[in-house]
Tab-separated table of C-alpha atoms in Angstrom:
chain	number	residue	atom	x	y	z
A	1	UNK	CA	94.674	69.469	100.319
A	2	UNK	CA	94.341	72.948	101.778
A	3	UNK	CA	95.230	74.563	98.466
A	4	UNK	CA	92.131	73.031	96.845
A	5	UNK	CA	89.911	74.517	99.563
A	6	UNK	CA	91.599	77.893	99.145
A	7	UNK	CA	91.152	77.749	95.357
A	8	UNK	CA	87.440	77.021	95.808
A	9	UNK	CA	87.093	79.828	98.373
A	10	UNK	CA	88.883	82.317	96.121
A	11	UNK	CA	86.783	81.253	93.124
A	12	UNK	CA	83.606	81.882	95.135
A	13	UNK	CA	85.005	85.207	96.293
A	14	UNK	CA	85.733	86.319	92.722
A	15	UNK	CA	82.334	85.097	91.504
A	16	UNK	CA	80.462	86.887	94.292
A	17	UNK	CA	82.364	90.079	93.537
A	18	UNK	CA	81.491	89.885	89.844
A	19	UNK	CA	77.817	89.375	90.690
A	20	UNK	CA	77.781	92.140	93.291
A	21	UNK	CA	79.431	94.562	90.875
A	22	UNK	CA	77.692	93.218	87.751
A	23	UNK	CA	77.238	96.653	86.192
A	24	UNK	CA	80.967	97.294	86.484
A	25	UNK	CA	81.643	93.797	85.131
A	26	UNK	CA	79.465	94.293	82.030
A	27	UNK	CA	80.704	97.843	81.435
A	28	UNK	CA	84.286	96.579	81.614
A	29	UNK	CA	83.685	94.071	78.811
A	30	UNK	CA	81.842	96.600	76.651
A	31	UNK	CA	84.561	99.201	77.172
A	32	UNK	CA	87.358	96.924	75.983
A	33	UNK	CA	85.356	95.667	73.005
A	34	UNK	CA	84.499	99.191	71.865
A	35	UNK	CA	88.040	100.350	72.622
A	36	UNK	CA	89.580	97.793	70.274
A	37	UNK	CA	87.001	98.474	67.549
A	38	UNK	CA	87.781	102.192	67.725
A	39	UNK	CA	91.541	101.593	67.630
A	40	UNK	CA	91.133	99.165	64.755
A	41	UNK	CA	89.105	101.729	62.815
A	42	UNK	CA	91.681	104.411	63.555
A	43	UNK	CA	94.532	102.213	62.288
A	44	UNK	CA	92.539	101.484	59.119
A	45	UNK	CA	92.047	105.192	58.451
A	46	UNK	CA	95.667	106.126	59.193
A	47	UNK	CA	96.968	103.360	56.935
A	48	UNK	CA	94.616	104.511	54.143
A	49	UNK	CA	92.984	101.095	53.938
A	50	UNK	CA	96.252	99.201	54.268
A	51	UNK	CA	95.384	97.661	57.643
A	52	UNK	CA	95.141	94.062	56.435
A	53	UNK	CA	93.253	91.175	58.005
A	54	UNK	CA	96.490	89.580	59.207
A	55	UNK	CA	97.565	92.849	60.865
A	56	UNK	CA	94.146	93.116	62.516
A	57	UNK	CA	94.510	89.575	63.807
A	58	UNK	CA	97.993	90.279	65.174
A	59	UNK	CA	96.680	93.391	66.918
A	60	UNK	CA	93.761	91.431	68.354
A	61	UNK	CA	96.028	88.692	69.733
A	62	UNK	CA	98.296	91.319	71.302
A	63	UNK	CA	95.326	93.211	72.710
A	64	UNK	CA	93.713	90.112	74.265
A	65	UNK	CA	97.024	88.975	75.755
A	66	UNK	CA	97.544	92.435	77.228
A	67	UNK	CA	93.935	92.530	78.513
A	68	UNK	CA	94.489	89.399	80.599
A	69	UNK	CA	97.817	90.702	81.919
A	70	UNK	CA	96.312	94.094	82.726
A	71	UNK	CA	93.468	92.486	84.685
A	72	UNK	CA	95.730	90.058	86.559
A	73	UNK	CA	98.193	92.737	87.685
A	74	UNK	CA	95.597	95.369	88.612
A	75	UNK	CA	93.281	92.943	90.399
A	76	UNK	CA	96.121	91.297	92.334
A	77	UNK	CA	97.413	94.634	93.625
A	78	UNK	CA	93.964	96.099	94.276
A	79	UNK	CA	92.939	93.107	96.425
A	80	UNK	CA	95.741	93.943	98.865
A	81	UNK	CA	94.740	97.608	98.778
A	82	UNK	CA	91.091	96.730	99.474
A	83	UNK	CA	91.911	94.298	102.284
A	84	UNK	CA	94.141	96.893	103.897
A	85	UNK	CA	91.314	99.431	103.870
A	86	UNK	CA	88.839	96.882	105.227
A	87	UNK	CA	91.264	95.891	107.982
A	88	UNK	CA	91.326	92.226	106.942
A	89	UNK	CA	94.812	91.980	105.455
A	90	UNK	CA	96.543	91.220	108.752
A	91	UNK	CA	94.105	88.345	109.342
A	92	UNK	CA	95.691	86.499	106.417
A	93	UNK	CA	98.992	86.488	108.343
A	94	UNK	CA	97.230	85.438	111.572
A	95	UNK	CA	95.552	82.463	109.887
A	96	UNK	CA	97.148	78.975	110.143
A	97	UNK	CA	97.510	78.893	106.340
A	98	UNK	CA	100.726	80.346	104.828
A	99	UNK	CA	100.012	83.777	103.261
A	100	UNK	CA	102.068	82.816	100.189
A	101	UNK	CA	99.670	79.932	99.514
A	102	UNK	CA	96.645	82.225	99.823
A	103	UNK	CA	98.046	84.757	97.368
A	104	UNK	CA	99.201	82.051	94.954
A	105	UNK	CA	95.689	80.564	94.841
A	106	UNK	CA	94.202	84.047	94.516
A	107	UNK	CA	96.475	84.896	91.586
A	108	UNK	CA	95.566	81.607	89.898
A	109	UNK	CA	91.829	82.275	90.185
A	110	UNK	CA	92.270	85.861	88.979
A	111	UNK	CA	94.197	84.577	85.951
A	112	UNK	CA	91.454	82.056	85.109
A	113	UNK	CA	88.776	84.734	85.608
A	114	UNK	CA	90.395	87.167	83.188
A	115	UNK	CA	91.130	84.427	80.680
A	116	UNK	CA	87.397	83.641	80.569
A	117	UNK	CA	86.634	87.338	80.088
A	118	UNK	CA	89.225	87.506	77.325
A	119	UNK	CA	87.646	84.544	75.515
A	120	UNK	CA	84.305	86.361	75.502
A	121	UNK	CA	85.884	89.610	74.250
A	122	UNK	CA	87.874	87.765	71.576
A	123	UNK	CA	84.771	85.914	70.341
A	124	UNK	CA	82.781	89.145	69.995
A	125	UNK	CA	85.629	90.924	68.203
A	126	UNK	CA	86.327	88.026	65.837
A	127	UNK	CA	82.666	87.966	64.850
A	128	UNK	CA	82.436	91.755	64.563
A	129	UNK	CA	85.552	92.057	62.396
A	130	UNK	CA	84.907	88.792	60.524
A	131	UNK	CA	88.329	87.445	61.370
A	132	UNK	CA	89.402	83.813	61.583
A	133	UNK	CA	92.173	82.541	63.834
A	134	UNK	CA	93.708	79.076	63.731
A	135	UNK	CA	94.350	78.509	67.407
A	136	UNK	CA	96.923	75.873	68.350
A	137	UNK	CA	98.284	74.226	71.478
A	138	UNK	CA	101.623	75.964	70.943
A	139	UNK	CA	99.887	79.377	70.948
A	140	UNK	CA	98.108	78.522	74.192
A	141	UNK	CA	101.411	77.375	75.731
A	142	UNK	CA	103.086	80.666	74.751
A	143	UNK	CA	100.128	82.659	76.077
A	144	UNK	CA	100.130	80.801	79.405
A	145	UNK	CA	103.892	81.064	79.847
A	146	UNK	CA	103.753	84.801	79.146
A	147	UNK	CA	101.107	85.143	81.871
A	148	UNK	CA	103.405	83.384	84.364
A	149	UNK	CA	105.823	86.252	83.878
A	150	UNK	CA	102.881	88.608	84.396
A	151	UNK	CA	102.098	86.940	87.734
A	152	UNK	CA	105.727	87.510	88.721
A	153	UNK	CA	105.294	91.191	87.833
A	154	UNK	CA	102.104	91.281	89.907
A	155	UNK	CA	104.024	89.913	92.899
A	156	UNK	CA	106.651	92.642	92.497
A	157	UNK	CA	103.939	95.312	92.648
A	158	UNK	CA	102.150	93.482	95.488
A	159	UNK	CA	105.372	93.572	97.490
A	160	UNK	CA	105.639	97.317	96.884
A	161	UNK	CA	101.985	97.670	97.903
A	162	UNK	CA	102.673	95.921	101.199
A	163	UNK	CA	105.644	98.152	101.912
A	164	UNK	CA	104.545	101.563	100.649
A	165	UNK	CA	100.729	101.377	100.167
A	166	UNK	CA	98.748	103.203	97.487
A	167	UNK	CA	100.598	101.826	94.465
A	168	UNK	CA	97.395	101.095	92.519
A	169	UNK	CA	97.614	104.311	90.478
A	170	UNK	CA	101.244	103.509	89.620
A	171	UNK	CA	100.179	99.993	88.650
A	172	UNK	CA	97.442	101.338	86.358
A	173	UNK	CA	99.900	103.629	84.580
A	174	UNK	CA	102.381	100.772	84.209
A	175	UNK	CA	99.903	98.250	82.785
A	176	UNK	CA	98.412	100.812	80.397
A	177	UNK	CA	101.854	101.664	79.036
A	178	UNK	CA	102.464	97.965	78.306
A	179	UNK	CA	99.686	98.085	75.698
A	180	UNK	CA	101.705	100.490	73.583
A	181	UNK	CA	105.356	99.712	74.314
A	182	UNK	CA	105.130	95.923	73.866
A	183	UNK	CA	103.885	96.143	70.289
A	184	UNK	CA	100.550	94.608	71.273
A	185	UNK	CA	98.629	96.855	68.874
A	186	UNK	CA	101.191	97.868	66.264
A	187	UNK	CA	104.700	96.686	65.288
A	188	UNK	CA	107.598	98.544	66.913
A	189	UNK	CA	110.455	97.132	64.814
A	190	UNK	CA	111.169	100.584	63.388
A	191	UNK	CA	112.142	101.862	66.869
A	192	UNK	CA	115.377	99.998	67.553
A	193	UNK	CA	115.872	100.926	71.208
A	194	UNK	CA	112.260	100.055	72.028
A	195	UNK	CA	112.597	96.708	70.268
A	196	UNK	CA	115.530	95.880	72.552
A	197	UNK	CA	113.755	97.150	75.697
A	198	UNK	CA	110.615	95.111	74.974
A	199	UNK	CA	112.622	91.877	75.197
A	200	UNK	CA	113.098	92.596	78.895
A	201	UNK	CA	109.674	94.054	79.693
A	202	UNK	CA	106.826	91.920	81.073
A	203	UNK	CA	104.676	90.433	78.308
A	204	UNK	CA	106.953	91.645	75.487
A	205	UNK	CA	108.519	88.306	74.430
A	206	UNK	CA	105.173	86.517	74.755
A	207	UNK	CA	103.307	88.945	72.506
A	208	UNK	CA	106.129	88.883	69.971
A	209	UNK	CA	106.016	85.076	69.793
A	210	UNK	CA	102.216	84.955	69.540
A	211	UNK	CA	102.207	87.435	66.689
A	212	UNK	CA	105.013	85.521	64.980
A	213	UNK	CA	102.891	82.356	65.280
A	214	UNK	CA	100.145	84.048	63.249
A	215	UNK	CA	102.581	84.945	60.478
A	216	UNK	CA	104.319	81.562	60.437
A	217	UNK	CA	102.955	78.760	62.661
A	218	UNK	CA	105.572	76.526	64.261
A	219	UNK	CA	105.364	73.065	65.786
A	220	UNK	CA	105.811	72.716	69.545
A	221	UNK	CA	109.317	71.284	69.110
A	222	UNK	CA	110.511	74.039	66.764
A	223	UNK	CA	108.894	76.681	68.959
A	224	UNK	CA	110.582	75.687	72.203
A	225	UNK	CA	113.926	75.017	70.558
A	226	UNK	CA	113.980	78.460	68.946
A	227	UNK	CA	115.869	81.354	70.532
A	228	UNK	CA	112.602	83.213	71.148
A	229	UNK	CA	111.027	80.205	72.881
A	230	UNK	CA	114.023	79.669	75.157
A	231	UNK	CA	114.136	83.381	75.955
A	232	UNK	CA	110.430	83.391	76.875
A	233	UNK	CA	110.946	80.524	79.324
A	234	UNK	CA	113.935	82.259	80.944
A	235	UNK	CA	112.099	85.606	80.937
A	236	UNK	CA	109.064	84.195	82.780
A	237	UNK	CA	111.191	82.310	85.313
A	238	UNK	CA	113.222	85.438	86.106
A	239	UNK	CA	110.081	87.495	86.695
A	240	UNK	CA	108.549	84.774	88.874
A	241	UNK	CA	111.697	84.623	91.013
A	242	UNK	CA	111.985	88.424	91.217
A	243	UNK	CA	108.323	88.589	92.180
A	244	UNK	CA	108.829	86.210	95.098
A	245	UNK	CA	111.934	88.093	96.263
A	246	UNK	CA	110.247	91.511	96.195
A	247	UNK	CA	107.061	90.149	97.788
A	248	UNK	CA	109.086	88.561	100.609
A	249	UNK	CA	110.923	91.850	101.125
A	250	UNK	CA	107.656	93.832	101.189
A	251	UNK	CA	106.127	91.356	103.624
A	252	UNK	CA	109.146	91.547	105.945
A	253	UNK	CA	109.249	95.340	105.735
A	254	UNK	CA	105.546	95.662	106.578
A	255	UNK	CA	105.798	93.229	109.500
A	256	UNK	CA	108.928	94.822	110.953
A	257	UNK	CA	107.533	98.348	110.650
A	258	UNK	CA	104.234	97.313	112.222
A	259	UNK	CA	101.955	98.784	109.564
A	260	UNK	CA	100.813	95.681	107.722
A	261	UNK	CA	97.144	96.644	107.981
A	262	UNK	CA	97.434	100.391	108.413
A	263	UNK	CA	97.496	103.415	106.131
């Protein structure tokens, strides 16, 4: 049961980091809450009061889903960057535990951590905007499956980090762009080429399905038998597989070149 011990160790590690950097932790939550409130107000002004409650709710669901994905990808990549700078990254490969298992447990804990943060942010925003959401098991399943594809994306960027170093700034630009190009905040149906591209981008199909659930809730059976549900499953699996392939390549490249723990 080594994976349980690793999960516990990674959970303690993440908790200790949050406590040690508590000012950053609190500021992070406040920043995202204020950021959405400002964007929501801006959309209301631009639409001349036509930004309805349902549209606000769809934007909020997209924003929260993106927030978790943004945190998971950035934190996963930055942990490798930090361990490289501290000179502890190579020790993971020298340990008797498979590195893949360590990073899998770490990604799981990071996902849980940012989901808890997202729940807090969502609760504050729902109260502030006086919105009501009818959460369902099918919505949670879609959300979780979309995040599996996000973890695959994180592994792709982690593999690039192992091979080339200093990809955190690239990762930040990539995750920030997902907020706008996936339709998380505003519909993108009027841009045909972007609508097609989003189907292949990380998080795109998941956000689309979650927002569709708000407009017209579906049962679990109808959801997973629909074209969008099947595509989301395939989409997440492809990204998970690609993530493992790129991570394995980055690991092999770093080991063969002899600069696993060096800048």
